Amino acid sequence: MRCLAALAFLFVVGCAGHTVVDEARKQFNDGNGDEALALLQQAAKQNPNDLAVRGEYFRLRELMVAQWLAQAEVLRQAGQYEGAEALYRRVQAHDAANSRAAAGLTQIEADRRHRALVATAEQLVKAGKYREAQDVLRPVLTENPQQRDARRLQRAIDDKLVKPVIVTVQLRPSILKPISIELREVTVRNVFEVLQRASGINFVFDRDVRTDQRTSIALRDATIEDAIRMALLTNQLEQKVLNENTVFVFPNTPQKLREYQELVVKGFYLANADVKQTANMIRTLVKTRDVFIDEKINLLVIKDTPAAIRLAERLIAAQDLAEPEVMLEVEVLEVTRRRLLELGLRFPQSLAVGLVGAAGTAGTVTLREWHDHKSDLVRLTFTDPLFLFSLHQQDGRTNVLANPRIRVKNKEKARIHIGDRVPVITTTAAATGGFVSESVTYLDVGLKLEVEPQIFLEDEVGIKVGLEVSNIGSTITSTSGTRTYQIGTRNATTNLRLRDGETQVLAGLISDEDRRSADRVPGLGDLPIAGRLFSSTSDTTNRSEIVLLITPRLQRTLARPDAGSVEFAAGTEAQTGIPRLGGGAGISASPPFEPPVTVAPGTPSEEGVAAGAAAARAAQPPAPAVLVPFGGVKPSPE
């Protein structure tokens, strides 16, 4: 008896274990992984020796933990730290010793700290404090060299702090006051000697410069820079600044420019723009001939003068913008309604009367048989069934809904096909006979949608929409046994222009079919009321309508650059990037000597002192011009 009781107990426990396992698997298949694990965990605590329950618990736990860890990693990389932390905590609730969950939580803490540091560095960059921003970013890049925002900000800081390959030397004239010059029919050497006495700048001439050439120049209230540039331009000369007070003058000819102008090689890694189009733009606008492109890494390398390089930098910065993208939320609804009504009494459509003799041949009787008038000679033939009473009504309603979400780049096509690919077999026979081949082609049937967005400024999206809905109407079999299909299609093509988040409804693709047929007994079926007893009617109504709803959601907009990035000076046709006259470039505006300012404790900062000094200088009345006649300098009275 005890053995039987033990066996019964084990049987009950085993059945209970299988019931729990089945319930847990059902919960897991329904997407309730937490409930399945909780159920198995509770059952394992109640029956620690149930190997089936424990094995199922560990199996489901491994599956759920792997799924949670993968989801948490995706959320962490996307910057959604709260959701990732919740998943890591859930993993630790079921597996406290999981090393990946602990490492993920530690990484989340580091990512949050790095994000705060990057935000601080970005504020410092906006304030122009590049050195301080670089010091803030250094620990971030040390711990995580692949931190995207930190690397982007570090590149921007490097562009600001890196020293140019060729340092542009600025002239420092001895006076900053405007001068007036009036020289007529003097030599080029005499003109530059006057400028040398007025500014303290030394001029060295190339051996090919014609210093004895006669020229005239008249300037009033001009800066030293404008005077030098005008003297060079009127005599087809060019300059090269050697140091703060020395200028080398040479003829402005292509040969001399190639000999004395220094060139710079610079590479541009384009993030968004097409490298071929950018190279064509540089060749067209900057007139650069030495251009190399690498399409694999989107690299553009150019060699030109520093002024042309700076112009190319501004052009590339204005063009290398992120390409806009849009998310299209599309809803396609097909509503089909079918109604069938068959009602009435159907009578035989024909009655045949025939004579059959003893020989069994229809229409043949003997004279004796005809004389005896036997009833067996006459045969009546009706259609089968003799009477048919129809009483049938059928109503059908079908809703087909497709709700795809498509993310498309600007001016790129996206296609969606929801339906079937119907095989069509084609048989080919040789002309000589005997050889037969078959080929299979596939025909797309169902919903086909093609969209092409064009993103405009002001958050507007233009969309080219092409919609086609097709279905198989009937199957046609040829005499050789080949099947073909009759396809019913409805097409719509349109162009839209919508705002971000605006929904447009396209409807009206309606197919309405109404069929009515009646079988009546001639004469009797046309009676007003009693005619229903001698007739049978069949009414079929099919109505189908397609509705398309499309909503654009901008994921990356088309940002218009500021005015300073799209309009800037480009020099002359002969020399790209050369500053215009009076632009103030090339000569430092600082005086040759300025005594240092000592700031005592408690006094305003250096920036405040400098600003005050500049304001005081601006408030003083302008000094009169210095008139420089031929052969001497006349200083203005102080």
XYZ file of C-alpha atoms in Angstrom:
638
model
C 0.000 0.000 0.000
C 2.837 2.395 0.825
C 4.461 1.688 -2.527
C 1.213 2.422 -4.323
C 0.804 5.683 -2.395
C 4.345 6.750 -3.264
C 3.794 5.950 -6.919
C 0.530 7.892 -6.910
C 2.226 10.864 -5.279
C 5.030 10.856 -7.847
C 2.482 10.606 -10.656
C 0.527 13.599 -9.320
C 3.702 15.637 -8.842
C 4.875 14.805 -12.392
C 1.539 15.778 -13.884
C 1.609 19.036 -11.934
C 5.141 19.716 -13.182
C 4.168 19.142 -16.802
C 1.164 21.421 -16.330
C 3.386 24.253 -15.025
C 5.891 23.796 -17.866
C 3.138 23.883 -20.473
C 1.620 26.995 -18.933
C 5.030 28.700 -18.822
C 5.680 27.860 -22.465
C 2.303 29.259 -23.400
C 3.060 32.500 -21.532
C 6.454 32.728 -23.236
C 4.980 32.208 -26.701
C 2.424 34.942 -25.981
C 5.249 37.386 -25.229
C 4.949 37.310 -21.431
C 8.467 36.244 -20.550
C 8.436 37.748 -17.049
C 5.256 35.886 -16.114
C 6.671 32.617 -17.464
C 9.868 32.969 -15.428
C 7.946 33.923 -12.278
C 5.679 30.894 -12.677
C 8.589 28.495 -13.127
C 10.559 30.082 -10.294
C 7.662 29.662 -7.878
C 7.129 26.072 -8.973
C 10.857 25.332 -8.528
C 10.760 26.689 -4.967
C 7.797 24.489 -4.105
C 9.349 21.383 -5.689
C 13.156 21.767 -5.672
C 13.639 18.215 -6.944
C 11.527 18.667 -10.084
C 14.197 18.540 -12.780
C 11.761 19.293 -15.606
C 10.654 22.583 -14.048
C 14.208 23.622 -13.175
C 15.496 22.775 -16.631
C 12.707 24.739 -18.309
C 13.348 27.684 -15.973
C 17.053 27.874 -16.829
C 16.330 27.491 -20.539
C 13.781 30.316 -20.614
C 15.980 32.468 -18.401
C 18.901 32.199 -20.798
C 16.679 33.129 -23.726
C 15.141 36.117 -21.960
C 18.464 37.348 -20.571
C 20.065 37.264 -24.027
C 17.101 39.149 -25.464
C 17.124 41.789 -22.704
C 20.877 42.320 -23.014
C 20.631 42.847 -26.769
C 17.779 45.337 -26.370
C 19.621 47.174 -23.590
C 22.750 47.525 -25.726
C 20.734 48.993 -28.600
C 19.045 51.488 -26.278
C 22.348 52.451 -24.657
C 24.002 53.146 -27.998
C 20.976 55.235 -29.004
C 21.342 57.344 -25.844
C 18.170 56.059 -24.148
C 19.825 55.368 -20.825
C 16.656 55.005 -18.733
C 15.263 52.158 -20.833
C 18.659 50.435 -21.029
C 19.142 50.688 -17.256
C 15.697 49.182 -16.625
C 16.550 46.182 -18.826
C 19.910 45.652 -17.109
C 18.162 45.760 -13.722
C 15.668 43.180 -14.954
C 18.524 40.896 -15.969
C 20.093 41.234 -12.519
C 16.752 40.425 -10.877
C 16.831 36.969 -12.500
C 20.615 36.530 -12.719
C 22.382 38.582 -10.073
C 25.860 37.409 -11.103
C 25.509 38.372 -14.769
C 28.720 40.153 -15.710
C 27.330 41.743 -18.875
C 24.539 43.447 -16.949
C 26.993 44.836 -14.392
C 29.294 46.057 -17.161
C 26.335 47.651 -18.944
C 25.304 49.594 -15.838
C 28.878 50.795 -15.376
C 29.016 51.872 -19.013
C 25.739 53.775 -18.646
C 27.179 55.742 -15.728
C 30.276 56.537 -17.804
C 28.154 57.551 -20.810
C 26.115 59.931 -18.680
C 29.249 61.486 -17.263
C 30.756 61.783 -20.735
C 27.607 63.395 -22.112
C 27.706 66.027 -19.353
C 31.367 66.760 -20.069
C 30.737 67.033 -23.798
C 27.884 69.468 -23.148
C 30.204 71.584 -20.985
C 32.881 71.523 -23.681
C 30.359 72.545 -26.314
C 29.378 75.591 -24.256
C 33.056 76.521 -23.953
C 33.494 76.207 -27.725
C 30.545 78.529 -28.305
C 32.190 81.015 -25.942
C 35.464 80.773 -27.884
C 37.408 79.093 -25.070
C 38.954 76.321 -27.158
C 41.807 75.449 -24.816
C 39.487 74.962 -21.859
C 37.133 72.869 -24.009
C 40.029 70.680 -25.096
C 41.012 70.080 -21.460
C 37.427 69.036 -20.654
C 37.277 66.615 -23.600
C 40.634 64.961 -22.898
C 39.393 62.516 -20.165
C 36.345 61.620 -22.259
C 38.447 60.587 -25.257
C 40.914 58.809 -22.980
C 38.189 56.580 -21.508
C 36.182 56.172 -24.701
C 38.079 57.098 -27.890
C 35.018 56.203 -29.990
C 32.675 58.724 -28.314
C 31.023 60.268 -31.360
C 30.093 63.703 -30.005
C 33.473 64.138 -28.315
C 35.344 63.279 -31.520
C 33.195 65.673 -33.534
C 33.825 68.479 -31.052
C 37.540 67.681 -30.920
C 37.767 68.016 -34.716
C 36.090 71.425 -34.508
C 38.552 72.506 -31.808
C 41.516 71.273 -33.858
C 40.336 73.323 -36.827
C 40.419 76.412 -34.632
C 43.682 75.752 -32.795
C 45.816 74.156 -35.471
C 48.484 76.455 -36.818
C 48.447 77.126 -40.564
C 51.093 75.434 -42.661
C 52.128 78.780 -44.108
C 51.996 81.556 -41.533
C 50.833 84.815 -43.058
C 53.167 87.580 -41.928
C 51.447 90.887 -41.261
C 53.140 94.188 -41.931
C 53.520 96.672 -39.099
C 53.900 100.175 -40.488
C 55.377 102.881 -38.321
C 52.240 105.031 -38.594
C 48.584 104.139 -38.732
C 47.260 107.520 -39.807
C 45.972 107.971 -43.372
C 48.343 109.592 -45.834
C 48.006 111.624 -49.002
C 50.359 111.188 -51.962
C 50.562 113.132 -55.229
C 53.366 112.073 -57.562
C 53.517 112.708 -61.304
C 55.841 111.184 -63.870
C 58.265 109.693 -61.400
C 60.016 106.360 -61.482
C 58.696 103.268 -59.737
C 61.701 103.293 -57.410
C 60.890 106.862 -56.330
C 57.279 105.858 -55.517
C 58.360 103.046 -53.232
C 61.037 105.237 -51.632
C 58.299 107.688 -50.659
C 56.189 104.842 -49.257
C 59.226 103.565 -47.367
C 59.795 106.941 -45.701
C 56.092 107.232 -44.843
C 55.603 103.730 -43.401
C 59.022 102.474 -42.421
C 58.567 99.380 -44.594
C 61.482 98.113 -46.681
C 60.929 97.176 -50.331
C 63.165 94.662 -52.140
C 62.831 94.380 -55.938
C 63.161 91.408 -58.222
C 65.798 91.786 -60.934
C 63.098 91.817 -63.618
C 61.228 94.775 -62.103
C 61.635 97.890 -64.239
C 62.331 100.387 -61.488
C 63.047 103.183 -63.986
C 59.549 103.028 -65.467
C 57.632 106.297 -65.184
C 54.317 106.383 -63.342
C 51.911 108.733 -61.576
C 49.926 108.225 -58.385
C 47.584 110.506 -56.443
C 45.965 109.378 -53.198
C 44.267 111.322 -50.447
C 43.419 110.001 -46.987
C 44.495 106.439 -47.888
C 45.897 103.777 -45.610
C 49.400 102.429 -46.049
C 47.966 99.141 -47.319
C 45.880 100.833 -49.997
C 48.818 102.949 -51.070
C 51.074 99.904 -51.482
C 48.398 97.923 -53.305
C 47.642 100.822 -55.653
C 51.323 101.282 -56.458
C 51.601 97.587 -57.264
C 48.446 97.431 -59.369
C 49.241 100.470 -61.502
C 52.618 98.999 -62.441
C 51.611 95.293 -62.861
C 53.569 94.215 -59.825
C 52.916 91.751 -57.014
C 54.234 91.517 -53.460
C 55.396 88.855 -51.031
C 55.645 89.802 -47.352
C 58.910 88.510 -45.928
C 58.616 89.845 -42.372
C 56.882 92.594 -40.439
C 58.724 95.441 -42.214
C 60.005 93.930 -45.475
C 58.157 93.369 -48.759
C 59.542 91.640 -51.831
C 58.212 93.123 -55.096
C 58.179 91.123 -58.336
C 56.424 91.337 -61.737
C 52.870 90.067 -61.860
C 53.423 87.470 -64.584
C 52.412 83.771 -64.595
C 56.032 82.679 -64.539
C 56.919 84.830 -61.518
C 53.734 83.850 -59.692
C 54.617 80.179 -60.089
C 58.123 80.952 -58.855
C 57.315 83.005 -55.748
C 53.783 82.097 -54.642
C 53.772 79.401 -51.986
C 51.276 76.539 -52.342
C 49.421 74.442 -49.796
C 48.097 70.890 -50.066
C 44.996 70.136 -48.045
C 42.668 67.146 -47.877
C 38.928 67.355 -47.182
C 37.038 64.316 -45.879
C 33.476 64.931 -47.001
C 30.767 63.616 -44.714
C 27.693 64.167 -46.905
C 28.493 65.813 -50.257
C 29.398 63.864 -53.368
C 33.148 64.098 -53.929
C 32.833 64.341 -57.735
C 30.384 67.231 -57.606
C 32.526 68.990 -55.006
C 35.624 68.595 -57.184
C 33.774 70.080 -60.155
C 32.686 73.012 -58.000
C 36.283 73.666 -56.871
C 37.562 73.511 -60.450
C 34.839 75.880 -61.656
C 34.837 78.497 -58.898
C 38.333 78.387 -57.400
C 40.062 77.585 -60.719
C 42.162 74.919 -59.022
C 43.813 72.548 -61.460
C 45.557 70.177 -59.054
C 42.627 68.159 -57.639
C 42.576 64.514 -56.562
C 39.547 62.541 -55.393
C 39.155 59.163 -53.685
C 35.595 57.917 -53.984
C 36.091 55.049 -51.526
C 36.624 57.304 -48.517
C 35.057 60.469 -50.027
C 38.357 62.340 -49.916
C 39.138 65.513 -51.863
C 42.749 66.775 -52.023
C 43.643 70.105 -53.623
C 46.873 72.073 -54.080
C 46.667 75.832 -54.420
C 47.580 79.115 -52.783
C 46.569 79.719 -49.132
C 43.948 82.254 -50.244
C 42.406 79.731 -52.665
C 42.482 77.043 -49.956
C 40.559 79.293 -47.577
C 37.990 79.982 -50.286
C 37.637 76.252 -50.962
C 37.108 75.627 -47.232
C 34.186 78.032 -47.119
C 32.648 76.611 -50.290
C 32.905 73.033 -49.020
C 31.485 74.001 -45.612
C 28.468 75.526 -47.344
C 27.922 72.418 -49.503
C 28.831 69.515 -47.218
C 25.498 69.427 -45.399
C 23.641 66.399 -44.096
C 21.129 65.079 -46.600
C 17.554 65.411 -45.321
C 15.420 62.342 -44.643
C 11.726 61.817 -44.090
C 9.673 59.045 -42.507
C 6.519 58.336 -44.511
C 3.650 56.831 -42.547
C 1.378 55.162 -45.083
C -2.005 53.569 -44.430
C -3.748 51.718 -47.261
C -7.305 50.541 -46.628
C -9.284 48.446 -49.103
C -12.950 47.997 -48.202
C -14.789 45.345 -50.176
C -18.479 44.500 -49.802
C -20.259 41.699 -51.649
C -23.949 40.856 -51.535
C -25.722 37.938 -53.260
C -29.486 37.289 -53.245
C -31.134 34.347 -55.030
C -34.912 33.961 -54.631
C -37.673 32.256 -56.614
C -38.920 29.054 -58.262
C -37.121 27.829 -61.323
C -39.198 25.803 -63.851
C -37.857 23.481 -66.527
C -36.534 25.417 -69.473
C -37.471 22.850 -72.161
C -39.916 19.978 -72.826
C -39.200 17.399 -75.539
C -41.817 14.936 -76.954
C -40.530 11.954 -78.960
C -41.675 8.584 -80.422
C -39.678 5.422 -79.902
C -40.745 2.092 -81.441
C -40.021 -1.457 -80.389
C -36.678 -1.284 -82.171
C -35.540 1.391 -79.690
C -34.671 3.913 -82.349
C -35.994 7.392 -81.566
C -38.376 8.709 -84.198
C -38.964 5.273 -85.801
C -42.206 3.298 -85.310
C -43.940 0.555 -87.360
C -47.408 0.922 -88.871
C -48.868 -1.679 -86.508
C -47.411 0.239 -83.507
C -48.881 3.434 -84.791
C -52.253 1.750 -85.375
C -52.329 0.318 -81.832
C -51.697 3.761 -80.241
C -49.673 2.380 -77.389
C -48.596 4.838 -74.707
C -45.114 3.335 -74.631
C -44.396 4.953 -77.967
C -44.406 8.497 -76.532
C -41.450 9.835 -74.508
C -41.403 13.180 -72.643
C -37.989 14.706 -71.779
C -37.567 17.594 -69.242
C -34.468 19.429 -68.029
C -33.032 18.257 -64.724
C -33.993 19.313 -62.090
C -37.644 19.573 -62.932
C -38.328 22.306 -60.313
C -35.751 24.269 -58.270
C -36.692 26.543 -55.377
C -33.919 29.075 -54.596
C -33.773 30.838 -51.246
C -30.191 32.082 -50.678
C -28.647 35.340 -49.386
C -24.946 35.987 -48.816
C -23.262 39.117 -47.396
C -19.493 39.564 -47.267
C -17.266 42.396 -46.051
C -13.488 42.509 -46.330
C -11.066 45.099 -44.961
C -7.446 44.902 -46.055
C -5.147 47.227 -44.128
C -1.458 47.869 -44.748
C 0.371 50.290 -42.486
C 4.031 50.460 -43.613
C 6.513 53.071 -42.352
C 9.241 54.023 -44.820
C 12.295 56.152 -44.175
C 13.537 57.677 -47.423
C 16.373 60.029 -48.316
C 15.721 63.163 -50.286
C 14.908 62.491 -53.975
C 15.254 58.722 -53.559
C 12.571 56.206 -54.561
C 11.032 53.680 -52.183
C 8.875 50.761 -53.281
C 6.483 48.554 -51.314
C 4.807 45.376 -52.529
C 2.272 43.596 -50.341
C 0.704 40.627 -52.075
C 1.660 37.532 -54.054
C 3.918 36.633 -56.939
C 1.860 34.482 -59.267
C 3.861 32.052 -61.442
C 3.161 32.096 -65.178
C 4.499 29.114 -67.144
C 5.409 29.683 -70.784
C 5.920 26.692 -73.094
C 8.185 27.018 -76.111
C 8.309 24.372 -78.847
C 11.038 24.051 -81.441
C 10.143 24.658 -85.081
C 11.440 21.238 -86.093
C 9.271 19.585 -83.452
C 10.085 17.296 -80.623
C 11.791 19.774 -78.330
C 9.645 21.584 -75.762
C 10.948 23.945 -73.063
C 9.139 25.680 -70.239
C 10.050 28.906 -68.491
C 8.506 30.423 -65.370
C 7.949 34.124 -64.889
C 6.344 35.749 -61.878
C 3.649 38.370 -61.909
C 3.280 40.714 -58.904
C -0.302 40.870 -57.711
C -1.554 42.862 -54.744
C -0.652 46.296 -53.412
C 2.272 48.151 -54.989
C 3.238 51.597 -53.711
C 6.061 53.793 -55.016
C 6.970 57.101 -53.364
C 9.695 59.669 -54.074
C 9.952 62.578 -51.607
C 11.564 65.960 -52.200
C 12.271 67.943 -49.048
C 11.999 71.716 -49.278
C 12.859 74.489 -46.893
C 10.353 75.604 -44.277
C 9.659 71.946 -43.328
C 7.662 71.052 -46.428
C 7.805 67.756 -48.327
C 6.839 67.125 -51.937
C 5.883 63.509 -52.658
C 5.395 61.672 -55.932
C 2.977 58.827 -55.196
C 2.219 55.893 -57.461
C -0.364 53.374 -56.186
C -1.487 50.183 -57.912
C -3.884 47.575 -56.529
C -4.355 44.439 -58.593
C -6.046 41.081 -58.172
C -6.609 37.947 -60.219
C -9.983 38.171 -61.898
C -10.068 34.801 -63.647
C -7.844 32.016 -64.915
C -7.828 31.222 -68.614
C -6.551 27.875 -69.881
C -5.432 27.652 -73.499
C -5.876 24.669 -75.795
C -2.329 23.535 -75.030
C -2.986 23.606 -71.297
C -1.087 26.837 -70.536
C -2.689 28.973 -67.888
C -2.978 32.735 -68.156
C -4.561 35.167 -65.749
C -6.916 38.040 -66.179
C -5.680 40.809 -63.841
C -7.883 43.595 -62.573
C -5.922 46.743 -61.655
C -6.610 50.183 -60.220
C -3.899 52.836 -60.496
C -3.414 56.305 -59.068
C -0.482 58.683 -59.614
C -0.216 62.130 -58.068
C 2.180 64.787 -56.735
C 1.669 66.211 -53.258
C 3.273 68.942 -51.183
C 2.645 68.593 -47.470
C 3.939 70.106 -44.270
C 5.673 68.078 -41.606
C 3.038 65.975 -39.837
C 0.210 66.839 -42.260
C -1.961 63.903 -43.378
C -3.351 63.668 -46.897
C -6.191 61.302 -47.792
C -6.452 59.896 -51.307
C -9.779 58.192 -51.946
C -12.158 57.583 -54.802
C -10.652 54.420 -56.301
C -14.060 52.751 -56.352
C -15.099 49.643 -58.227
C -18.895 49.206 -58.205
C -20.450 46.156 -59.903
C -24.202 45.454 -59.873
C -25.567 42.367 -61.683
C -29.247 41.392 -61.866
C -30.593 38.314 -63.680
C -34.052 36.658 -63.744
C -35.424 33.322 -65.055
C -39.180 33.571 -65.806
C -41.891 31.465 -67.353
C -42.988 33.390 -70.440
C -46.236 35.227 -69.838
C -46.806 33.955 -66.293
C -43.603 35.410 -64.900
C -44.640 38.945 -65.950
C -47.781 39.017 -63.820
C -47.701 41.739 -61.119
C -47.980 39.588 -57.987
C -48.389 36.003 -59.041
C -45.401 36.353 -61.338
C -43.063 35.775 -58.370
C -44.300 32.160 -58.314
C -43.144 31.619 -61.910
C -39.752 33.359 -61.775
C -36.330 33.120 -60.117
C -34.090 36.209 -59.574
C -30.406 36.545 -58.765
C -28.939 39.908 -57.586
C -25.165 40.346 -57.137
C -23.590 43.566 -55.813
C -19.820 44.025 -55.480
C -18.352 47.313 -54.229
C -14.683 47.963 -53.483
C -12.994 51.209 -52.441
C -9.320 51.996 -51.775
C -8.276 54.762 -49.374
C -4.650 55.938 -49.032
C -3.462 58.064 -46.104
C 0.098 59.406 -46.178
C 1.824 61.480 -43.479
C 5.423 62.763 -43.756
C 7.563 63.004 -40.601
C 10.837 64.846 -41.103
C 13.754 62.986 -39.501
C 16.464 65.357 -40.742
C 15.526 68.731 -42.165
C 17.206 70.820 -44.830
C 18.907 73.608 -42.874
C 19.515 76.871 -44.655
C 23.074 78.162 -43.991
C 23.457 81.621 -42.545
C 24.120 84.595 -44.799
C 27.811 84.749 -43.892
C 28.351 81.176 -45.128
C 26.873 81.663 -48.591
C 28.260 85.088 -49.550
C 31.912 86.117 -49.240
C 34.648 87.857 -51.227
C 36.451 85.696 -53.803
C 39.190 87.974 -55.094
C 39.652 88.715 -58.754
C 39.467 86.621 -61.887
C 43.251 86.512 -62.104
C 43.951 85.818 -58.423
C 41.413 83.968 -56.311
C 41.036 84.998 -52.693
C 43.151 88.184 -52.846
C 41.575 90.784 -50.509
C 40.047 93.860 -52.045
C 41.453 97.323 -51.648
C 40.511 98.837 -48.312
C 39.648 95.428 -46.860
C 42.193 95.836 -44.083
C 43.750 92.410 -44.652
C 47.465 91.875 -44.739
C 48.517 94.690 -42.374
C 48.188 94.540 -38.643
C 46.274 97.369 -37.054
C 48.370 97.328 -33.904
C 50.903 100.157 -33.342
C 54.629 99.393 -33.557
C 55.043 99.953 -29.833
C 52.516 100.064 -27.051
C 53.544 100.211 -23.396
C 52.234 97.326 -21.317
C 49.329 97.927 -18.979
C 49.784 96.805 -15.396
C 46.588 95.790 -13.648
C 46.619 96.224 -9.898
C 44.587 93.944 -7.633
C 40.977 94.997 -7.487
C 41.113 96.861 -10.802
C 39.084 95.833 -13.867
C 40.249 92.919 -15.971
C 42.538 93.152 -18.980
C 39.632 92.826 -21.357
C 37.895 95.751 -19.699
C 41.031 97.897 -19.830
C 41.559 97.093 -23.517
C 37.930 97.828 -24.299
C 38.140 101.135 -22.448
C 41.304 102.120 -24.274
C 39.735 101.281 -27.621
C 36.653 103.323 -26.760
C 38.838 106.270 -25.747
C 40.750 106.106 -29.015
C 37.513 105.920 -30.972
C 36.180 108.985 -29.148
C 39.201 111.138 -30.132
C 38.846 113.231 -33.319
C 40.636 111.807 -36.353
C 44.090 113.174 -37.013
C 44.653 115.162 -40.190
C 46.166 113.405 -43.171
C 49.895 113.351 -43.789
C 50.778 114.974 -47.085
C 53.758 113.312 -48.745
C 55.138 115.332 -51.651
C 57.827 113.999 -53.933
C 61.076 113.510 -52.129
C 59.943 113.881 -48.520
C 57.437 113.299 -45.741
C 55.504 116.007 -43.976
C 54.222 114.803 -40.624
C 50.922 116.061 -39.322
C 51.038 118.486 -36.369
C 50.372 116.813 -33.055
